Short mmCIF file of C-alpha atoms in Angstrom, two decimals:
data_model
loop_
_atom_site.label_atom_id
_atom_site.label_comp_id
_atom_site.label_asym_id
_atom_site.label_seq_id
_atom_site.Cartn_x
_atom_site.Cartn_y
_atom_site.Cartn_z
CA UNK A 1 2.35 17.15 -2.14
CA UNK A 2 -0.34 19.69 -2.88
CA UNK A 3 -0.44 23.76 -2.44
CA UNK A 4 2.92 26.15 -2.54
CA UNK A 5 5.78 24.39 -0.83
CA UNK A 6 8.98 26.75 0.08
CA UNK A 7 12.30 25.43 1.20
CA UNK A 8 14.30 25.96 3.45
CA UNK A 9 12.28 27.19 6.10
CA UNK A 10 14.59 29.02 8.07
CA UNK A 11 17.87 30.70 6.61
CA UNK A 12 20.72 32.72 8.72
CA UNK A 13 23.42 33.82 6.14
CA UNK A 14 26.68 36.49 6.12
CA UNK A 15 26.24 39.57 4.05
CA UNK A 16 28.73 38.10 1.67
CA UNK A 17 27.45 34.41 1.45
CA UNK A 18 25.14 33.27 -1.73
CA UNK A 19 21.77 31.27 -1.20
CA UNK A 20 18.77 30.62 -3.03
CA UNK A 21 15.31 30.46 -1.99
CA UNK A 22 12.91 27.74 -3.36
CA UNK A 23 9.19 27.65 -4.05
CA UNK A 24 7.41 24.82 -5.74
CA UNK A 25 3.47 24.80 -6.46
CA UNK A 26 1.86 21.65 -7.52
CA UNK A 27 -1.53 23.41 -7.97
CA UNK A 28 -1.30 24.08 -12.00
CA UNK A 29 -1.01 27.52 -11.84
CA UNK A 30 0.80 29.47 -14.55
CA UNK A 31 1.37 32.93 -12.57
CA UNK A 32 4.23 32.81 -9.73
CA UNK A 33 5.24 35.62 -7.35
CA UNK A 34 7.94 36.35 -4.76
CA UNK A 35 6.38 38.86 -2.22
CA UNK A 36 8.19 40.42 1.32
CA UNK A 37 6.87 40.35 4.41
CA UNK A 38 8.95 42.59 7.00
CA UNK A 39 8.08 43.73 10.61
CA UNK A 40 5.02 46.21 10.72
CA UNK A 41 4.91 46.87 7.16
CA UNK A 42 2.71 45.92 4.06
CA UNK A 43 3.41 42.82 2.08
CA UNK A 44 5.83 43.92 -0.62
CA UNK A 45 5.45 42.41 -4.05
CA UNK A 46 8.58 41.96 -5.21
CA UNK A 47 8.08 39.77 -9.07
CA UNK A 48 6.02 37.99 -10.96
CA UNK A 49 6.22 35.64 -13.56
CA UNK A 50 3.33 34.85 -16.19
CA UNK A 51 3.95 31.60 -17.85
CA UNK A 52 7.29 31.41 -16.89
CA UNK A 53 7.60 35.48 -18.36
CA UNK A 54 8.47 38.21 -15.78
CA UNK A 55 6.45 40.88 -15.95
CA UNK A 56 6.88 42.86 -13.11
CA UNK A 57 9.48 43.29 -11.43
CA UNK A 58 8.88 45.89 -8.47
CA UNK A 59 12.54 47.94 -8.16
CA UNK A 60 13.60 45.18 -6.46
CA UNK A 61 17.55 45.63 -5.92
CA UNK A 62 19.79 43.65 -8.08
CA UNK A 63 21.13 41.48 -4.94
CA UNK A 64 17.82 39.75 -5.67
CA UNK A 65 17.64 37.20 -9.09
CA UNK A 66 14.57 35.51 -9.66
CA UNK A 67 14.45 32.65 -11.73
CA UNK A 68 11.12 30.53 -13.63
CA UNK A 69 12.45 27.50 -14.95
CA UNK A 70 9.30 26.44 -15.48
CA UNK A 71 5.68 27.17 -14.39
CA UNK A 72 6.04 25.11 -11.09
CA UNK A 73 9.11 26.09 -10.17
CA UNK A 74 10.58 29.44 -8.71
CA UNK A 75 13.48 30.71 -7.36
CA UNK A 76 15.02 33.70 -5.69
CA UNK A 77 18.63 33.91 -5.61
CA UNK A 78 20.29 36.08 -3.12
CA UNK A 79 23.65 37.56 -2.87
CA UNK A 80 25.71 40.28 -0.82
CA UNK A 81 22.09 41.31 1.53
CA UNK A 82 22.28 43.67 3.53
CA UNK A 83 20.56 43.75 7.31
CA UNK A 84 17.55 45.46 6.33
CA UNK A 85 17.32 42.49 3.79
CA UNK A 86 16.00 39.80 7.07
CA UNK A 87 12.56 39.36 6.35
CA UNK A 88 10.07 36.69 5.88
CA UNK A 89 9.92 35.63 2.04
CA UNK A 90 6.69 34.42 0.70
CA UNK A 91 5.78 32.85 -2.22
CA UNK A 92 2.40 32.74 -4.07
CA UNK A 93 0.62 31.16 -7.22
CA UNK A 94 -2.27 31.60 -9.17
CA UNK A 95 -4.02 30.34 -11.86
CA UNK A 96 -2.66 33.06 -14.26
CA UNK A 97 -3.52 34.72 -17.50
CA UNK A 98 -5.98 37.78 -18.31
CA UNK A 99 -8.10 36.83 -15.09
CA UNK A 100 -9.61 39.93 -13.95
CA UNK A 101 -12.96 39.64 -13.26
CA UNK A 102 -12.99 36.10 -11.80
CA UNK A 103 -12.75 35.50 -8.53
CA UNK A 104 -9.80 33.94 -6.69
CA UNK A 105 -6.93 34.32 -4.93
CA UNK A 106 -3.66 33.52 -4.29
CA UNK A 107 -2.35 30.29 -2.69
CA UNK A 108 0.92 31.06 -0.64
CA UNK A 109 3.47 29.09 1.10
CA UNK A 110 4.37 28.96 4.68
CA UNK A 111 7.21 31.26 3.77
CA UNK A 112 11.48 31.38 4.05
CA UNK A 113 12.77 33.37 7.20
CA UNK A 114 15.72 35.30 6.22
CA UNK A 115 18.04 36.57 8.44
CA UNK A 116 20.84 38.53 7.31
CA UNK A 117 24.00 38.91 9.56
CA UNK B 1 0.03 55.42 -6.59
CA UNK B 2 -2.19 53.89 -4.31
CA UNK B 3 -2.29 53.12 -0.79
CA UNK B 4 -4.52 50.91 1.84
CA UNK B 5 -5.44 51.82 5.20
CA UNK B 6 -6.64 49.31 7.71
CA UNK B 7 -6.76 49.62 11.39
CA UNK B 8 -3.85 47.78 13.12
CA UNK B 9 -5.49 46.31 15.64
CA UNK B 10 -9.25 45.41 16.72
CA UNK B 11 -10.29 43.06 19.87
CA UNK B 12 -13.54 41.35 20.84
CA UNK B 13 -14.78 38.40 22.67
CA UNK B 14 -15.84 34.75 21.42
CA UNK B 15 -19.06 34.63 19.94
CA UNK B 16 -19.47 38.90 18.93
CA UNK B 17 -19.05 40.47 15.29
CA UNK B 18 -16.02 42.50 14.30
CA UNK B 19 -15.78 44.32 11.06
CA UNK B 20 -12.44 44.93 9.89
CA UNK B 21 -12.43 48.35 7.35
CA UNK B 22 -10.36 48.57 4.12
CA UNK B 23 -10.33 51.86 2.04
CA UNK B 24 -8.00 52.22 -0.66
CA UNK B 25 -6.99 54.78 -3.55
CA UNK B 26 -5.97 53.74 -6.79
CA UNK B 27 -6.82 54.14 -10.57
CA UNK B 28 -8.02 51.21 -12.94
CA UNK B 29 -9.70 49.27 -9.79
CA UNK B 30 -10.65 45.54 -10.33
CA UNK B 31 -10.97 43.91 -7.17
CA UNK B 32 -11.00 43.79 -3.55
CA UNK B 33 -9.32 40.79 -1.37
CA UNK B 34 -9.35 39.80 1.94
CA UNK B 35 -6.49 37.48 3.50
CA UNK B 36 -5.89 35.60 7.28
CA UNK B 37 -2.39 35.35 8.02
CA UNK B 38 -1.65 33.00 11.60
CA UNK B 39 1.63 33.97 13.03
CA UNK B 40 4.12 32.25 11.64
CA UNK B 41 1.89 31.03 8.83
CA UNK B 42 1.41 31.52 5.37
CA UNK B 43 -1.65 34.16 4.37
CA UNK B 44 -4.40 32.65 3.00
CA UNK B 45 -7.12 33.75 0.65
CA UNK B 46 -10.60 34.53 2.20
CA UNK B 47 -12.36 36.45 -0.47
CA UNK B 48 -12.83 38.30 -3.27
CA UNK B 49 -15.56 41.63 -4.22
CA UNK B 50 -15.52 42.36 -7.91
CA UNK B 51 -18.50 44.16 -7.60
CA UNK B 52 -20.39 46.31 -5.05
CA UNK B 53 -22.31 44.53 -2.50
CA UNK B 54 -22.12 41.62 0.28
CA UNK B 55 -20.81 38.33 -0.17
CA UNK B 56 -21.09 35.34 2.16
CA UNK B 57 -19.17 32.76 3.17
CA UNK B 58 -20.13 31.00 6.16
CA UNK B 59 -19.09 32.96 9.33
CA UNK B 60 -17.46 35.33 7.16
CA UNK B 61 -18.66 38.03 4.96
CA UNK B 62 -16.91 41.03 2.76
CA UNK B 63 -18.48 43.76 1.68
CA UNK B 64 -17.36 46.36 -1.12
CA UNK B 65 -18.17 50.22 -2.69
CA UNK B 66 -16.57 51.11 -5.46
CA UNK B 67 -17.85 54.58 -5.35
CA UNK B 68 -16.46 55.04 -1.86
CA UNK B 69 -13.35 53.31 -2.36
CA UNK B 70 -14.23 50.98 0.59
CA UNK B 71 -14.66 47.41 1.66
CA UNK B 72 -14.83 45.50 5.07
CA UNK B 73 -14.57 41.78 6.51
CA UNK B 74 -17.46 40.86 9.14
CA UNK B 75 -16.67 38.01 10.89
CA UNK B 76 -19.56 36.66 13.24
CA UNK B 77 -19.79 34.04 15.93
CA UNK B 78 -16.19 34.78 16.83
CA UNK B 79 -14.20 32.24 17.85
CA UNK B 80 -10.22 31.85 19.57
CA UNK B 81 -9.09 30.57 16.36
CA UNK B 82 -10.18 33.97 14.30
CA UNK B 83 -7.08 35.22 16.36
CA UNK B 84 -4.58 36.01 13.32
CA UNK B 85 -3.94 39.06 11.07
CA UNK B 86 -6.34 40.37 8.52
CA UNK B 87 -4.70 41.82 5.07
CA UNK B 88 -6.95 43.54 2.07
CA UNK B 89 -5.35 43.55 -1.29
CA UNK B 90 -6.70 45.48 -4.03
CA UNK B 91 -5.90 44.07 -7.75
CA UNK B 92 -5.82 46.95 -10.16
CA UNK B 93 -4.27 48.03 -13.94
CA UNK B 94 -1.79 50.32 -12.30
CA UNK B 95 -0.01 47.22 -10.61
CA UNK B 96 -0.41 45.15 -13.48
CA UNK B 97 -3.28 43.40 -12.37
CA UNK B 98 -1.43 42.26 -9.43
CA UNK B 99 -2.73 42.57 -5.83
CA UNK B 100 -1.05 45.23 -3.88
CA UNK B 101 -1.56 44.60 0.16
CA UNK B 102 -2.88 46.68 3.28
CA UNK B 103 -0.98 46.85 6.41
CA UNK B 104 -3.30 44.49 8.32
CA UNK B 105 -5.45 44.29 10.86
CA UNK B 106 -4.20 42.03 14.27
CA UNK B 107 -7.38 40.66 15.41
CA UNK B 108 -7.44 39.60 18.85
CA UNK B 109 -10.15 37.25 19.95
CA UNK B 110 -10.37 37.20 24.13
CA UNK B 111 -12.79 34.25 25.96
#
């Protein structure tokens, strides 16, 4: 497989249930992110992680637990969401390090649908 | 802080230009991207300005001032499949480096 691969696809949990998103990037990046994409607004950057290091982590709400285990590998666990939690949950890589200056961008996956009842 | 403002929406026909705007506010400014997002798809990276002036990639083009805290997308020779959302991102030292995302731009391409 090649690019940013997230799994599952689709997910419908209870505000009291536990799940975790996957992403998975076969790309050799070093840089991982976990960004939100809800109805009419701007995608929301939620962390990143720098050679498996977090460095930013965007007031995200503590319902939300990312994990690096490594630097092709992210998670985002997810426990006692709310409603206004449903949104589409994208993951991106890139090549990482003191970049800025060069040109690229950031290679996301097709994204986890998350729909909070 | 900083902030992006796109229109929401633009619509044209197959074959025209459109020129989608981008102007931004923010300190310690690196970069200027442009992204296509299909519905239901995953966003994916179109370009990047560094530095003032045009660049061209095939039917596309993006175009950035630093002094005026602007930058557009030209697309040319339209076609059905431009139909998607645009997205600029600016990458700058207050985020980190990271890219911080407009609101988009739904681009509707009519025959």
């Amino acid at each position: 497989e090649t690019g940013v691969t997230q799994t599952p696809r689709h997910l419908v949990m209870g505000m009291t249930n536990k799940k975790s998103l996957k992403c998975e990037q076969h790309l050799g990046h070093n840089a991982m992110y976990w960004y939100k994409q809800s109805a009419k607004k701007p995608l929301e950057l939620m962390f990143v992680y720098n050679f498996k290091e977090q460095t930013e982590n965007n007031s995200v709400p503590s319902r939300f637990s990312p994990e690096c285990p490594n630097s092709s590998h992210l998670f985002l666990h997810l426990h006692t969401l709310q409603p206004e939690d449903s949104a589409l949950y994208l993951c991106a890589s890139s090549p990482g390090g003191d970049t800025v200056g060069q040109s690229y961008g950031y290679t996301f996956g097709s994204g986890t649908r998350l729909t909070v009842v | 802080g900083q902030s992006l403002e796109q229109p929401s929406e633009v619509t044209a026909v197959e074959g025209a230009i459109v020129q989608i705007n981008c102007t931004y506010q923010t300190s310690g400014f690196y970069g200027l991207s442009w992204y296509q997002q299909h519905d239901g798809g995953a966003p994916t990276f179109l370009s990047y300005n560094a530095l003032d002036g045009l660049e061209e990639t095939g039917r596309f083009s993006s175009f950035l001032s630093r002094s005026d805290s602007y930058g557009y997308l030209l697309l040319q020779e339209l076609q059905m499949k431009d139909s998607a959302s645009y997205f600029c991102a600016v990458r700058s030292r207050n985020y980190g480096q990271n890219f911080v995302f407009g609101p988009g731009t739904r681009l509707s391409v009519l025959p």
